Amino acid sequence: MANEELAVQAQAGDKAAISQLWNQTRGIIFMILARYYNRNPERFARCGVTMDDLEQEGFFAVLEAVEAFNSAKGWKFTSWLNYPLQNHVNAILGTRSGQVKHIPLNECSSLDEPISQESDDMTLGDSVEDQTALEAFQGAEDRTYNSQLHDTLEVCLSFLENPLERAVRGQYYENKSLKEVGRELGVSYQYAREIRNKGLRKLRGGKARRLLMEYADEIISGGACRGTGFQSWSNRGSIEETTVEYLERLGVYAAL
């Protein structure tokens, strides 16, 4: 199926289409990202960014391109990838982010250094941003991070067969008891628990595990999420403790 058809299906909520679209565009995305990397490998190295990191950003760029895609324009889907890819490369290098992924001492300057050679009146220290503005930018970044985590979890759930997905989603997204999940599936409480456990086991391996590992690292080291409960997570919100709890259930957090 053509990329453009898959993008339309993904916009309609077809999660399997997202996975197939990623597989079909992964090669060209890697080539584009490799060009970015090879233009300035020293800068990526200073920031601690590898090609694996860039490929992960490429996945998020596909999700953004799907959201922006307009079939009426008549453009190929790959044309919609250019801006999101550039945006994510800039973000991971820290040019658009409050969480700069490089070693600070590599590029430090004195706060007493003049901003320009023409004027000694204003120093770098005078231009330091106020905390209120920094918190506002950080809040926007957190919302983007949680949105990406939500979309990644949706893709991971799409790898599961229908009853497995319904059981995992019912308990952890919709906060239902296993009895309620069992009634919806037409099975006993005990069998509902078996279905849920089988779904979690499948999420512990393969593609799902690789996609979720980056989030486990981020959450453990930085605590990037805000919000309350699994219900808010399903609405594109989260908090550190519920996210770590969820990743623990998947066996991701415990493996680190």
GROMACS .gro file of C-alpha atoms in nm:
model
  256
    1MET     CA    1   0.000   0.000   0.000
    2ALA     CA    2   0.127   0.350  -0.085
    3ASN     CA    3   0.259   0.575   0.191
    4GLU     CA    4  -0.010   0.830   0.121
    5GLU     CA    5  -0.289   0.574   0.166
    6LEU     CA    6  -0.135   0.456   0.491
    7ALA     CA    7  -0.111   0.814   0.617
    8VAL     CA    8  -0.482   0.867   0.553
    9GLN     CA    9  -0.565   0.544   0.734
   10ALA     CA   10  -0.340   0.644   1.024
   11GLN     CA   11  -0.521   0.978   1.050
   12ALA     CA   12  -0.845   0.783   1.081
   13GLY     CA   13  -0.707   0.598   1.382
   14ASP     CA   14  -0.564   0.285   1.218
   15LYS     CA   15  -0.270   0.207   1.445
   16ALA     CA   16  -0.145  -0.079   1.231
   17ALA     CA   17  -0.111   0.169   0.943
   18ILE     CA   18   0.132   0.375   1.153
   19SER     CA   19   0.353   0.073   1.207
   20GLN     CA   20   0.348  -0.019   0.838
   21LEU     CA   21   0.414   0.342   0.734
   22TRP     CA   22   0.716   0.357   0.966
   23ASN     CA   23   0.855   0.036   0.818
   24GLN     CA   24   0.809   0.164   0.462
   25THR     CA   25   0.969   0.505   0.523
   26ARG     CA   26   1.241   0.398   0.765
   27GLY     CA   27   1.504   0.360   0.491
   28ILE     CA   28   1.467   0.708   0.342
   29ILE     CA   29   1.441   0.860   0.691
   30PHE     CA   30   1.771   0.696   0.786
   31MET     CA   31   1.936   0.837   0.471
   32ILE     CA   32   1.813   1.191   0.548
   33LEU     CA   33   1.924   1.169   0.910
   34ALA     CA   34   2.262   1.028   0.805
   35ARG     CA   35   2.315   1.338   0.588
   36TYR     CA   36   2.246   1.561   0.888
   37TYR     CA   37   2.487   1.358   1.100
   38ASN     CA   38   2.768   1.349   0.843
   39ARG     CA   39   2.760   1.726   0.794
   40ASN     CA   40   2.883   1.781   1.149
   41PRO     CA   41   2.959   1.454   1.333
   42GLU     CA   42   3.171   1.637   1.593
   43ARG     CA   43   2.873   1.839   1.710
   44PHE     CA   44   2.654   1.531   1.745
   45ALA     CA   45   2.933   1.358   1.935
   46ARG     CA   46   2.969   1.654   2.176
   47CYS     CA   47   2.598   1.637   2.245
   48GLY     CA   48   2.610   1.261   2.298
   49VAL     CA   49   2.375   1.197   2.005
   50THR     CA   50   2.413   0.875   1.804
   51MET     CA   51   2.248   0.754   1.486
   52ASP     CA   52   2.025   0.532   1.701
   53ASP     CA   53   1.903   0.846   1.881
   54LEU     CA   54   1.833   1.013   1.548
   55GLU     CA   55   1.642   0.712   1.418
   56GLN     CA   56   1.418   0.727   1.727
   57GLU     CA   57   1.352   1.095   1.651
   58GLY     CA   58   1.269   0.989   1.297
   59PHE     CA   59   0.984   0.778   1.433
   60PHE     CA   60   0.837   1.079   1.611
   61ALA     CA   61   0.877   1.284   1.293
   62VAL     CA   62   0.661   1.027   1.110
   63LEU     CA   63   0.386   1.073   1.372
   64GLU     CA   64   0.397   1.451   1.324
   65ALA     CA   65   0.398   1.418   0.945
   66VAL     CA   66   0.091   1.192   0.964
   67GLU     CA   67  -0.090   1.455   1.168
   68ALA     CA   68  -0.003   1.731   0.920
   69PHE     CA   69  -0.055   1.527   0.601
   70ASN     CA   70  -0.314   1.663   0.358
   71SER     CA   71  -0.387   1.434   0.066
   72ALA     CA   72  -0.566   1.716  -0.119
   73LYS     CA   73  -0.230   1.888  -0.173
   74GLY     CA   74  -0.120   1.603  -0.398
   75TRP     CA   75   0.228   1.581  -0.242
   76LYS     CA   76   0.400   1.256  -0.156
   77PHE     CA   77   0.403   1.170   0.213
   78THR     CA   78   0.784   1.184   0.220
   79SER     CA   79   0.761   1.554   0.130
   80TRP     CA   80   0.579   1.612   0.460
   81LEU     CA   81   0.868   1.455   0.651
   82ASN     CA   82   1.130   1.722   0.583
   83TYR     CA   83   1.019   1.983   0.837
   84PRO     CA   84   0.946   1.739   1.126
   85LEU     CA   85   1.282   1.567   1.071
   86GLN     CA   86   1.472   1.896   1.078
   87ASN     CA   87   1.273   2.004   1.382
   88HIS     CA   88   1.358   1.688   1.575
   89VAL     CA   89   1.727   1.704   1.481
   90ASN     CA   90   1.740   2.062   1.613
   91ALA     CA   91   1.553   1.960   1.928
   92ILE     CA   92   1.782   1.670   2.015
   93LEU     CA   93   2.087   1.894   1.967
   94GLY     CA   94   1.937   2.142   2.210
   95THR     CA   95   1.885   2.437   1.974
   96ARG     CA   96   1.512   2.439   2.053
   97SER     CA   97   1.516   2.263   2.390
   98GLY     CA   98   1.556   2.350   2.754
   99GLN     CA   99   1.708   2.007   2.816
  100VAL     CA  100   2.038   2.042   2.628
  101LYS     CA  101   2.195   1.703   2.561
  102HIS     CA  102   2.562   1.803   2.568
  103ILE     CA  103   2.839   1.844   2.822
  104PRO     CA  104   2.814   2.205   2.950
  105LEU     CA  105   3.192   2.253   2.986
  106ASN     CA  106   3.238   2.194   2.615
  107GLU     CA  107   3.082   2.528   2.526
  108CYS     CA  108   3.090   2.736   2.846
  109SER     CA  109   3.159   3.112   2.854
  110SER     CA  110   3.204   3.362   3.133
  111LEU     CA  111   2.888   3.550   3.232
  112ASP     CA  112   3.105   3.865   3.250
  113GLU     CA  113   3.194   3.837   2.880
  114PRO     CA  114   3.051   4.122   2.666
  115ILE     CA  115   2.772   4.022   2.430
  116SER     CA  116   2.945   4.197   2.138
  117GLN     CA  117   3.277   4.360   2.063
  118GLU     CA  118   3.100   4.688   1.984
  119SER     CA  119   2.960   4.730   2.333
  120ASP     CA  120   3.105   4.654   2.677
  121ASP     CA  121   2.793   4.772   2.859
  122MET     CA  122   2.594   4.448   2.839
  123THR     CA  123   2.735   4.111   2.943
  124LEU     CA  124   2.611   3.756   2.894
  125GLY     CA  125   2.497   3.759   3.256
  126ASP     CA  126   2.260   4.046   3.179
  127SER     CA  127   2.086   3.833   2.917
  128VAL     CA  128   2.015   3.531   3.137
  129GLU     CA  129   1.647   3.438   3.099
  130ASP     CA  130   1.411   3.473   3.392
  131GLN     CA  131   1.287   3.158   3.568
  132THR     CA  132   0.922   3.219   3.480
  133ALA     CA  133   0.996   3.213   3.109
  134LEU     CA  134   1.216   2.907   3.148
  135GLU     CA  135   0.939   2.720   3.330
  136ALA     CA  136   0.690   2.811   3.057
  137PHE     CA  137   0.919   2.669   2.788
  138GLN     CA  138   0.983   2.361   3.003
  139GLY     CA  139   0.610   2.305   3.042
  140ALA     CA  140   0.564   2.314   2.665
  141GLU     CA  141   0.845   2.063   2.620
  142ASP     CA  142   0.696   1.832   2.882
  143ARG     CA  143   0.364   1.834   2.698
  144THR     CA  144   0.541   1.744   2.373
  145TYR     CA  145   0.733   1.465   2.550
  146ASN     CA  146   0.415   1.318   2.700
  147SER     CA  147   0.240   1.339   2.364
  148GLN     CA  148   0.525   1.144   2.205
  149LEU     CA  149   0.517   0.886   2.484
  150HIS     CA  150   0.141   0.846   2.440
  151ASP     CA  151   0.178   0.798   2.063
  152THR     CA  152   0.458   0.545   2.113
  153LEU     CA  153   0.245   0.345   2.357
  154GLU     CA  154  -0.039   0.347   2.105
  155VAL     CA  155   0.192   0.199   1.842
  156CYS     CA  156   0.318  -0.062   2.090
  157LEU     CA  157  -0.038  -0.163   2.176
  158SER     CA  158  -0.115  -0.195   1.805
  159PHE     CA  159   0.135  -0.483   1.790
  160LEU     CA  160  -0.099  -0.690   2.013
  161GLU     CA  161  -0.388  -0.908   1.903
  162ASN     CA  162  -0.732  -0.759   1.977
  163PRO     CA  163  -0.817  -0.932   2.310
  164LEU     CA  164  -0.465  -0.870   2.446
  165GLU     CA  165  -0.481  -0.503   2.353
  166ARG     CA  166  -0.831  -0.462   2.502
  167ALA     CA  167  -0.722  -0.620   2.830
  168VAL     CA  168  -0.409  -0.406   2.870
  169ARG     CA  169  -0.583  -0.088   2.755
  170GLY     CA  170  -0.886  -0.155   2.974
  171GLN     CA  171  -0.688  -0.193   3.295
  172TYR     CA  172  -0.409   0.061   3.247
  173TYR     CA  173  -0.565   0.326   3.024
  174GLU     CA  174  -0.929   0.311   3.131
  175ASN     CA  175  -0.863   0.213   3.495
  176LYS     CA  176  -1.102  -0.084   3.480
  177SER     CA  177  -1.086  -0.381   3.714
  178LEU     CA  178  -1.006  -0.724   3.576
  179LYS     CA  179  -1.366  -0.826   3.648
  180GLU     CA  180  -1.488  -0.543   3.425
  181VAL     CA  181  -1.235  -0.635   3.156
  182GLY     CA  182  -1.348  -0.998   3.179
  183ARG     CA  183  -1.716  -0.902   3.138
  184GLU     CA  184  -1.634  -0.698   2.828
  185LEU     CA  185  -1.435  -0.985   2.678
  186GLY     CA  186  -1.694  -1.242   2.782
  187VAL     CA  187  -1.449  -1.439   2.996
  188SER     CA  188  -1.388  -1.506   3.365
  189TYR     CA  189  -1.177  -1.291   3.595
  190GLN     CA  190  -0.903  -1.553   3.595
  191TYR     CA  191  -0.891  -1.576   3.216
  192ALA     CA  192  -0.896  -1.197   3.183
  193ARG     CA  193  -0.587  -1.188   3.404
  194GLU     CA  194  -0.417  -1.446   3.182
  195ILE     CA  195  -0.498  -1.241   2.871
  196ARG     CA  196  -0.364  -0.924   3.033
  197ASN     CA  197  -0.044  -1.099   3.145
  198LYS     CA  198   0.009  -1.241   2.797
  199GLY     CA  199  -0.028  -0.891   2.652
  200LEU     CA  200   0.229  -0.752   2.897
  201ARG     CA  201   0.471  -1.035   2.815
  202LYS     CA  202   0.448  -0.950   2.446
  203LEU     CA  203   0.515  -0.584   2.521
  204ARG     CA  204   0.834  -0.682   2.705
  205GLY     CA  205   1.005  -0.792   2.385
  206GLY     CA  206   1.067  -0.705   2.023
  207LYS     CA  207   0.974  -0.370   1.875
  208ALA     CA  208   0.771  -0.254   2.175
  209ARG     CA  209   1.061  -0.298   2.416
  210ARG     CA  210   1.301  -0.109   2.189
  211LEU     CA  211   1.057   0.181   2.154
  212LEU     CA  212   0.993   0.205   2.530
  213MET     CA  213   1.352   0.171   2.651
  214GLU     CA  214   1.435   0.536   2.572
  215TYR     CA  215   1.145   0.654   2.784
  216ALA     CA  216   1.257   0.436   3.075
  217ASP     CA  217   1.598   0.606   3.062
  218GLU     CA  218   1.447   0.956   3.045
  219ILE     CA  219   1.199   0.896   3.328
  220ILE     CA  220   1.454   0.737   3.561
  221SER     CA  221   1.719   1.005   3.506
  222GLY     CA  222   1.508   1.317   3.466
  223GLY     CA  223   1.147   1.265   3.575
  224ALA     CA  224   1.008   1.440   3.269
  225CYS     CA  225   0.637   1.372   3.319
  226ARG     CA  226   0.363   1.566   3.494
  227GLY     CA  227  -0.009   1.499   3.564
  228THR     CA  228  -0.209   1.241   3.756
  229GLY     CA  229  -0.299   0.879   3.694
  230PHE     CA  230  -0.335   0.647   3.397
  231GLN     CA  231  -0.653   0.823   3.286
  232SER     CA  232  -0.464   1.150   3.238
  233TRP     CA  233  -0.191   0.956   3.061
  234SER     CA  234  -0.442   0.823   2.811
  235ASN     CA  235  -0.542   1.186   2.754
  236ARG     CA  236  -0.177   1.276   2.679
  237GLY     CA  237  -0.069   1.346   3.037
  238SER     CA  238   0.136   1.153   3.291
  239ILE     CA  239   0.341   1.162   3.608
  240GLU     CA  240   0.671   1.002   3.692
  241GLU     CA  241   0.543   0.747   3.941
  242THR     CA  242   0.263   0.612   3.722
  243THR     CA  243   0.490   0.602   3.418
  244VAL     CA  244   0.761   0.412   3.604
  245GLU     CA  245   0.493   0.179   3.747
  246TYR     CA  246   0.369   0.107   3.398
  247LEU     CA  247   0.719   0.045   3.264
  248GLU     CA  248   0.791  -0.178   3.563
  249ARG     CA  249   0.488  -0.388   3.467
  250LEU     CA  250   0.635  -0.421   3.118
  251GLY     CA  251   0.966  -0.539   3.265
  252VAL     CA  252   1.151  -0.243   3.110
  253TYR     CA  253   1.238  -0.044   3.422
  254ALA     CA  254   1.350  -0.349   3.618
  255ALA     CA  255   1.588  -0.456   3.342
  256LEU     CA  256   1.801  -0.141   3.370
   0.00000   0.00000   0.00000
